[in-house]
Coordinates of C-alpha atoms and ligand atoms in Angstrom, one line a residue:
M1 CA 89.3 31.8 146.7
Q2 CA 92.7 33.5 145.4
M3 CA 92.8 33.9 141.6
N4 CA 93.1 31.3 139.3
V5 CA 94.2 30.7 135.6
D6 CA 92.6 27.5 134.6
G7 CA 91.8 25.4 137.8
K8 CA 95.9 27.0 139.2
N9 CA 96.1 29.0 141.9
Y10 CA 98.7 32.1 140.7
R11 CA 99.7 35.3 141.9
T12 CA 101.1 37.7 139.2
I13 CA 104.8 37.5 140.5
W14 CA 107.3 35.1 142.0
L15 CA 110.4 33.4 143.3
K16 CA 110.7 31.0 141.2
E17 CA 110.5 27.5 143.1
N18 CA 114.2 26.3 144.2
E19 CA 116.0 29.5 142.4
S20 CA 115.1 33.0 144.7
N21 CA 117.4 34.2 142.1
V22 CA 115.0 34.5 139.3
V23 CA 111.6 36.1 140.0
Q24 CA 109.0 35.2 137.5
I25 CA 106.1 36.8 136.4
I26 CA 102.7 36.4 133.7
D27 CA 104.2 38.1 130.4
Q28 CA 100.8 40.1 129.9
R29 CA 101.4 41.6 126.4
S30 CA 100.7 38.3 125.2
L31 CA 97.0 37.8 127.3
P32 CA 94.0 37.4 126.5
H33 CA 95.6 35.0 123.6
R34 CA 98.4 32.8 125.4
F35 CA 99.3 32.0 128.5
V36 CA 103.5 33.2 128.9
I37 CA 105.6 33.0 132.1
E38 CA 108.9 35.3 132.0
D39 CA 112.1 35.1 133.6
L40 CA 113.7 38.2 135.6
T41 CA 117.4 38.0 136.3
T42 CA 118.8 40.9 135.6
V43 CA 117.8 44.5 136.8
D44 CA 117.7 45.3 132.7
E45 CA 115.5 43.1 132.7
V46 CA 112.6 44.0 135.3
A47 CA 113.3 47.9 134.0
R48 CA 112.2 46.4 130.5
A49 CA 109.4 44.4 131.7
I50 CA 107.9 47.3 133.6
K51 CA 109.0 49.5 130.9
D52 CA 107.4 47.8 127.7
M53 CA 104.4 46.4 130.3
H54 CA 105.4 43.2 130.8
V55 CA 104.2 44.2 133.7
R56 CA 101.8 46.4 134.3
G57 CA 99.0 48.2 137.1
A58 CA 100.1 50.4 140.3
G59 CA 100.1 47.6 142.3
L60 CA 101.9 44.9 140.7
I61 CA 104.8 47.6 139.2
G62 CA 105.4 48.2 142.8
A63 CA 105.7 44.5 143.7
T64 CA 108.0 44.2 140.5
A65 CA 109.8 47.3 141.6
G66 CA 110.3 45.5 145.0
Y67 CA 111.7 42.0 143.0
G68 CA 113.9 44.4 141.0
M69 CA 115.5 46.3 144.2
Y70 CA 116.2 42.4 145.7
I71 CA 118.2 41.6 142.3
A72 CA 119.4 44.3 142.1
A73 CA 120.8 43.7 145.3
L74 CA 122.2 40.3 144.4
H75 CA 124.8 42.0 141.6
A76 CA 125.3 45.2 143.7
P77 CA 129.6 45.5 143.6
R78 CA 130.7 44.3 147.2
D79 CA 133.7 46.6 148.1
S80 CA 132.4 48.5 149.9
D81 CA 129.0 49.4 152.0
Q82 CA 128.8 53.1 150.0
A83 CA 129.5 51.1 146.6
F84 CA 127.1 49.1 147.5
L85 CA 124.3 51.0 148.3
D86 CA 125.2 53.8 145.1
Q87 CA 124.5 51.3 142.8
L88 CA 121.3 50.3 144.1
V89 CA 120.4 54.0 144.5
A90 CA 121.1 54.4 140.8
D91 CA 118.7 50.9 139.9
G92 CA 116.2 52.6 142.0
E93 CA 116.0 55.8 139.3
K94 CA 116.0 53.2 136.7
L95 CA 112.9 51.0 137.7
K96 CA 111.5 54.1 138.2
A97 CA 111.4 55.8 134.8
N98 CA 109.1 55.6 132.8
R99 CA 106.1 55.3 134.8
P100 CA 106.2 58.7 136.1
T101 CA 101.8 58.2 137.8
A102 CA 101.7 55.3 139.5
V103 CA 103.5 56.3 142.8
N104 CA 103.7 52.4 143.9
L105 CA 106.7 52.3 141.8
E106 CA 108.9 54.9 143.7
W107 CA 107.3 53.7 147.5
S108 CA 108.6 50.5 146.8
V109 CA 112.0 51.4 145.6
K110 CA 112.2 53.8 149.1
R111 CA 111.3 51.1 150.9
Q112 CA 113.3 48.9 149.9
L113 CA 116.4 51.8 150.0
D114 CA 115.1 52.3 153.7
A115 CA 115.3 48.6 155.0
I116 CA 118.6 48.3 153.5
S117 CA 120.5 50.8 154.8
A118 CA 118.7 50.4 157.2
C119 CA 120.8 46.9 157.6
D120 CA 124.2 46.8 159.6
G121 CA 125.0 43.1 158.7
D122 CA 127.3 42.1 156.6
F123 CA 126.3 41.8 152.2
E124 CA 124.4 38.9 152.7
A125 CA 122.7 40.2 155.2
K126 CA 121.6 42.8 153.7
I127 CA 121.0 40.6 150.3
R128 CA 118.2 39.1 153.0
V129 CA 116.7 41.8 154.0
A130 CA 115.9 42.9 150.5
K131 CA 114.3 39.4 149.3
D132 CA 112.1 39.6 153.3
M133 CA 110.8 43.3 152.1
A134 CA 110.5 42.6 148.0
Q135 CA 108.2 39.5 149.5
T136 CA 106.5 41.4 151.9
I137 CA 105.5 44.0 149.5
A138 CA 103.7 41.7 147.6
D139 CA 102.3 39.5 150.2
E140 CA 100.8 43.2 151.8
D141 CA 99.3 43.9 148.7
S142 CA 97.7 40.8 148.0
E143 CA 96.1 40.2 151.9
F144 CA 94.8 44.6 151.3
C145 CA 93.4 43.6 148.1
R146 CA 91.6 40.7 150.3
R147 CA 90.5 43.1 152.5
I148 CA 89.6 45.8 150.1
G149 CA 87.4 43.3 148.5
E150 CA 85.8 42.2 151.8
H151 CA 85.0 46.0 152.6
G152 CA 83.5 46.8 148.9
V153 CA 81.7 43.9 148.7
A154 CA 78.4 45.6 151.6
I155 CA 78.5 48.2 148.6
I156 CA 77.1 45.4 145.7
E157 CA 75.6 43.3 149.0
E158 CA 73.1 46.4 150.0
I159 CA 72.2 47.5 145.3
S160 CA 71.6 43.6 145.3
Q161 CA 69.2 43.7 148.2
R162 CA 67.7 47.2 147.3
K163 CA 66.8 44.7 143.5
N164 CA 65.5 42.0 145.0
G165 CA 68.3 39.8 144.4
E166 CA 68.7 40.9 140.5
V167 CA 71.7 41.4 138.7
V168 CA 74.0 44.1 139.8
N169 CA 76.3 45.7 136.9
V170 CA 78.8 47.0 138.0
L171 CA 81.0 49.3 135.2
T172 CA 84.6 49.5 135.0
H173 CA 87.8 51.1 133.4
C174 CA 90.9 49.6 132.8
N175 CA 92.4 46.8 134.1
A176 CA 92.5 46.8 138.0
G177 CA 92.0 43.5 138.6
W178 CA 94.3 40.7 139.9
L179 CA 96.9 41.0 136.9
A180 CA 96.9 45.1 138.2
F181 CA 98.0 44.0 141.7
V182 CA 99.6 40.4 143.0
D183 CA 96.4 38.6 143.8
Y184 CA 92.9 40.1 144.2
G185 CA 93.0 43.2 142.0
T186 CA 91.3 46.4 143.9
A187 CA 88.3 47.0 141.6
T188 CA 87.3 44.0 141.0
A189 CA 87.9 42.4 144.4
P190 CA 85.0 43.2 145.4
V191 CA 82.9 42.2 142.2
Y192 CA 84.8 38.5 142.6
A193 CA 83.9 38.8 146.4
A194 CA 80.6 39.1 145.5
Y195 CA 80.0 36.7 142.7
D196 CA 81.9 33.9 145.8
R197 CA 79.0 34.7 147.8
G198 CA 76.1 34.3 145.7
I199 CA 75.3 37.8 144.8
K200 CA 74.2 38.0 140.9
V201 CA 76.5 40.1 139.6
H202 CA 77.3 41.4 135.8
V203 CA 80.6 43.3 135.5
W204 CA 80.5 46.8 131.8
V205 CA 84.3 45.9 130.7
D206 CA 85.4 49.6 128.7
E207 CA 87.7 48.3 126.1
T208 CA 90.1 50.9 127.1
R209 CA 91.7 52.3 124.2
P210 CA 94.5 52.3 123.5
R211 CA 96.9 49.7 125.1
N212 CA 93.1 48.1 126.1
Q213 CA 93.8 46.8 128.9
G214 CA 89.8 46.0 129.6
A215 CA 89.2 44.0 126.3
S216 CA 91.6 41.9 126.7
L217 CA 93.2 42.0 130.5
T218 CA 90.1 42.4 132.8
S219 CA 88.2 40.3 130.6
W220 CA 90.0 37.6 130.8
E221 CA 90.5 37.7 134.6
L222 CA 86.4 37.6 135.2
G223 CA 85.9 35.4 132.9
Q224 CA 88.6 33.0 134.6
H225 CA 86.8 33.3 137.4
G226 CA 83.7 32.6 135.7
V227 CA 82.1 36.1 136.6
P228 CA 79.1 37.2 134.0
H229 CA 80.8 40.4 132.0
A230 CA 80.5 42.0 128.3
V231 CA 83.2 44.5 126.5
I232 CA 82.2 47.6 125.4
V233 CA 84.5 50.7 123.9
D234 CA 84.9 53.1 125.4
N235 CA 82.2 55.6 124.5
V236 CA 79.1 53.1 125.8
G237 CA 79.0 54.1 129.2
G238 CA 77.3 57.2 129.4
H239 CA 74.1 55.8 127.3
L240 CA 74.2 52.5 129.4
M241 CA 73.9 55.0 132.5
Q242 CA 71.2 57.1 130.7
H243 CA 69.0 53.6 130.3
G244 CA 69.9 52.2 134.4
M245 CA 72.0 50.2 133.0
V246 CA 74.8 50.7 135.5
D247 CA 74.0 50.6 138.9
L248 CA 77.6 51.0 140.0
V249 CA 81.2 52.2 139.2
I250 CA 84.4 50.7 140.7
T251 CA 87.2 51.9 139.4
G252 CA 91.3 51.7 140.3
T253 CA 93.8 54.3 140.6
D254 CA 97.1 54.5 139.7
R255 CA 97.5 58.0 142.7
T256 CA 95.0 58.8 144.6
T257 CA 96.4 62.5 146.8
Y258 CA 95.0 62.3 150.5
T259 CA 92.3 65.5 149.5
G260 CA 90.4 62.7 147.3
D261 CA 91.6 63.2 143.5
V262 CA 91.9 60.2 141.5
A263 CA 94.9 59.6 138.8
N264 CA 93.5 56.8 136.5
K265 CA 93.1 55.8 133.2
I266 CA 93.4 57.8 130.2
G267 CA 89.0 57.9 130.4
T268 CA 88.0 57.5 133.6
Y269 CA 87.1 61.2 133.7
L270 CA 84.6 60.7 131.4
K271 CA 83.2 58.0 133.0
A272 CA 83.5 59.9 136.2
L273 CA 81.4 62.6 134.9
A274 CA 78.6 61.0 133.0
A275 CA 78.0 59.0 136.9
K276 CA 77.6 61.9 137.9
D277 CA 74.9 63.3 135.4
N278 CA 73.0 60.2 136.2
G279 CA 73.5 59.7 140.2
I280 CA 75.6 56.7 139.8
P281 CA 77.6 56.1 142.1
F282 CA 81.5 56.0 141.8
Y283 CA 84.1 54.3 143.7
V284 CA 87.6 54.1 143.6
A285 CA 89.2 51.6 145.0
L286 CA 93.0 51.6 146.3
P287 CA 95.4 49.8 148.6
S288 CA 97.0 52.5 150.7
S289 CA 100.3 52.4 149.1
T290 CA 98.4 54.3 146.4
F291 CA 97.7 57.6 148.4
D292 CA 100.1 60.5 147.2
W293 CA 100.7 61.7 151.3
E294 CA 102.4 65.1 149.8
I295 CA 100.2 65.9 146.7
R296 CA 97.1 68.1 147.7
D297 CA 95.8 69.0 144.0
G298 CA 95.6 65.9 141.6
V299 CA 95.1 67.9 138.5
K300 CA 98.2 70.6 138.9
E301 CA 100.2 68.4 140.5
I302 CA 100.3 64.5 139.4
P303 CA 103.0 63.9 136.8
I304 CA 100.9 62.2 133.8
E305 CA 102.5 59.7 131.6
E306 CA 102.7 60.3 127.9
R307 CA 103.4 57.6 126.1
D308 CA 104.3 56.3 122.6
A309 CA 101.7 57.2 119.2
T310 CA 102.2 53.8 117.9
E311 CA 99.7 52.6 121.0
V312 CA 97.5 55.2 119.0
K313 CA 97.9 54.9 115.8
S314 CA 98.3 51.1 115.7
I315 CA 96.3 48.1 117.7
K316 CA 97.1 44.1 117.8
G317 CA 95.8 41.2 118.6
L318 CA 95.5 37.8 117.0
H319 CA 95.3 37.0 113.0
D320 CA 94.9 33.2 111.7
G321 CA 96.7 32.0 115.2
E322 CA 99.4 35.2 115.3
L323 CA 100.0 38.0 117.4
K324 CA 99.6 41.2 114.8
R325 CA 100.1 44.5 114.7
V326 CA 97.3 46.7 112.2
L327 CA 97.5 50.2 111.5
L328 CA 94.3 51.8 112.0
T329 CA 96.1 55.4 111.0
P330 CA 97.3 57.3 107.8
E331 CA 100.6 56.4 108.0
D332 CA 101.4 60.2 108.2
S333 CA 99.4 61.7 111.0
P334 CA 100.7 62.2 114.7
A335 CA 98.7 61.2 117.4
V336 CA 99.1 62.0 121.5
N337 CA 98.9 59.3 123.7
Y338 CA 98.4 60.8 127.7
A339 CA 97.7 57.4 129.7
F340 CA 95.7 58.9 132.5
D341 CA 93.9 61.9 133.8
V342 CA 92.7 62.8 136.9
T343 CA 89.0 62.7 139.0
P344 CA 88.4 65.4 141.0
A345 CA 87.3 64.3 144.5
R346 CA 84.1 66.2 144.6
L347 CA 83.3 63.1 141.6
V348 CA 84.3 60.1 143.2
T349 CA 81.1 58.8 145.5
G350 CA 83.9 57.2 147.8
L351 CA 87.1 55.2 148.1
I352 CA 87.3 51.7 149.6
T353 CA 90.5 50.9 151.3
E354 CA 92.1 47.8 153.4
R355 CA 91.2 50.1 156.6
G356 CA 87.3 50.4 155.1
I357 CA 85.3 53.2 152.8
C358 CA 86.0 56.4 153.3
A359 CA 85.0 60.0 151.7
A360 CA 87.6 61.4 149.1
S361 CA 88.8 64.3 151.0
E362 CA 91.0 65.7 153.3
E363 CA 89.2 65.2 156.4
G364 CA 88.1 61.0 155.2
V365 CA 91.3 59.5 154.0
L366 CA 93.3 60.8 157.3
G367 CA 90.3 59.5 159.2
L368 CA 91.2 55.5 158.1
Y369 CA 94.9 57.3 158.7
P370 CA 95.0 59.4 160.8
E371 CA 99.1 58.6 161.6
K372 CA 99.2 60.5 158.7
R373 CA 98.3 63.6 159.9
S374 CA 100.9 66.3 160.4
Ligands
MRU1 O1 99.2 51.7 132.3 P1 98.4 50.4 133.2 O2 97.8 49.4 132.3 O3 99.8 50.4 133.7 O4 98.0 50.8 134.1 C1 97.2 51.1 135.6 C2 96.3 50.6 135.5 O5 96.1 49.2 135.9 C3 95.6 51.1 135.0 O6 94.8 52.5 135.5 C4 93.9 51.0 136.3 O7 92.4 51.5 136.5 C5 94.8 51.5 138.6 S1 94.9 50.1 139.1 C6 96.4 49.4 138.7

């Protein structure tokens, strides 16, 4: 079953009907309180949507960059092939700036540039290639997430059988649901698949300060699908684990090395440590677009995005029917805002990919993706 909002099927990004030079997105800044669809028609608008997190999540920012490159092709100068390509390279850099951790973004821009450069047709042909590639990136993301659900559901099914059909409690961090991808999501895909099969499942949703992607997005999309869940503050997970209230942790990732180190939303590492201490399986779900095939040591080499201190010092929510931001800290207190951390492979039970489940190790990953062996 695909993802629905008030019973209507949506993806997170698409081309506007009968106006294929307009990209439409769900503006996630207003969720869960308002469902707003936004039109994007220029590269600057797409870059801003990525930078200011109208769209966010590894797969979705990759797909957005794919559509952004199509918009770039529509507007690039047509004086010469070189001028056209130079503009696309510059626009690609603009799209990639500001969100350095999620590897899907640079992967998607590169995929577009490779495809467009390989086209020796006229400008219309190059634009068609960019449009087709944007659709392909989005379709693949959706299909890969669907398959992650098919593979990952076996883990939940097995726990459910072991518990004689009692509720399986899954803890997740941040939003790695369909809102972070094009459809289905990664961490949530096995949960949706389990729920759709009638397996009793319940999700502990970490609120995920400072942007609260769990509290505002994961909870909203689980609710839309009918999946039982409860929002918890970020520090509760360890307590729940100590008391047998978590059977399994599944998170997403923004970049995973081929050796199995996992970059994900800040705080993931602490959940992995707590899971290890309590003997609870800790899985990470990802499509192959999120692997970094170059980097061996995630802690040393994955760039960690630092965001504005405002996100730490204040919080946004609904007050008297209006979306408002309120200050939490002394006005003058400095704050720092690391957006991601890296969980070393040794703390990860397994990786759930579109090709199946593997160990978080070079051997495990290359066993599933033998074409990446050098
Ligand atoms: O900063 P965000 O919201 O773009 O963070 C990315 C994420 O959605 C999470 O880190 C998520 O758990 C990874 S899966 C996309």
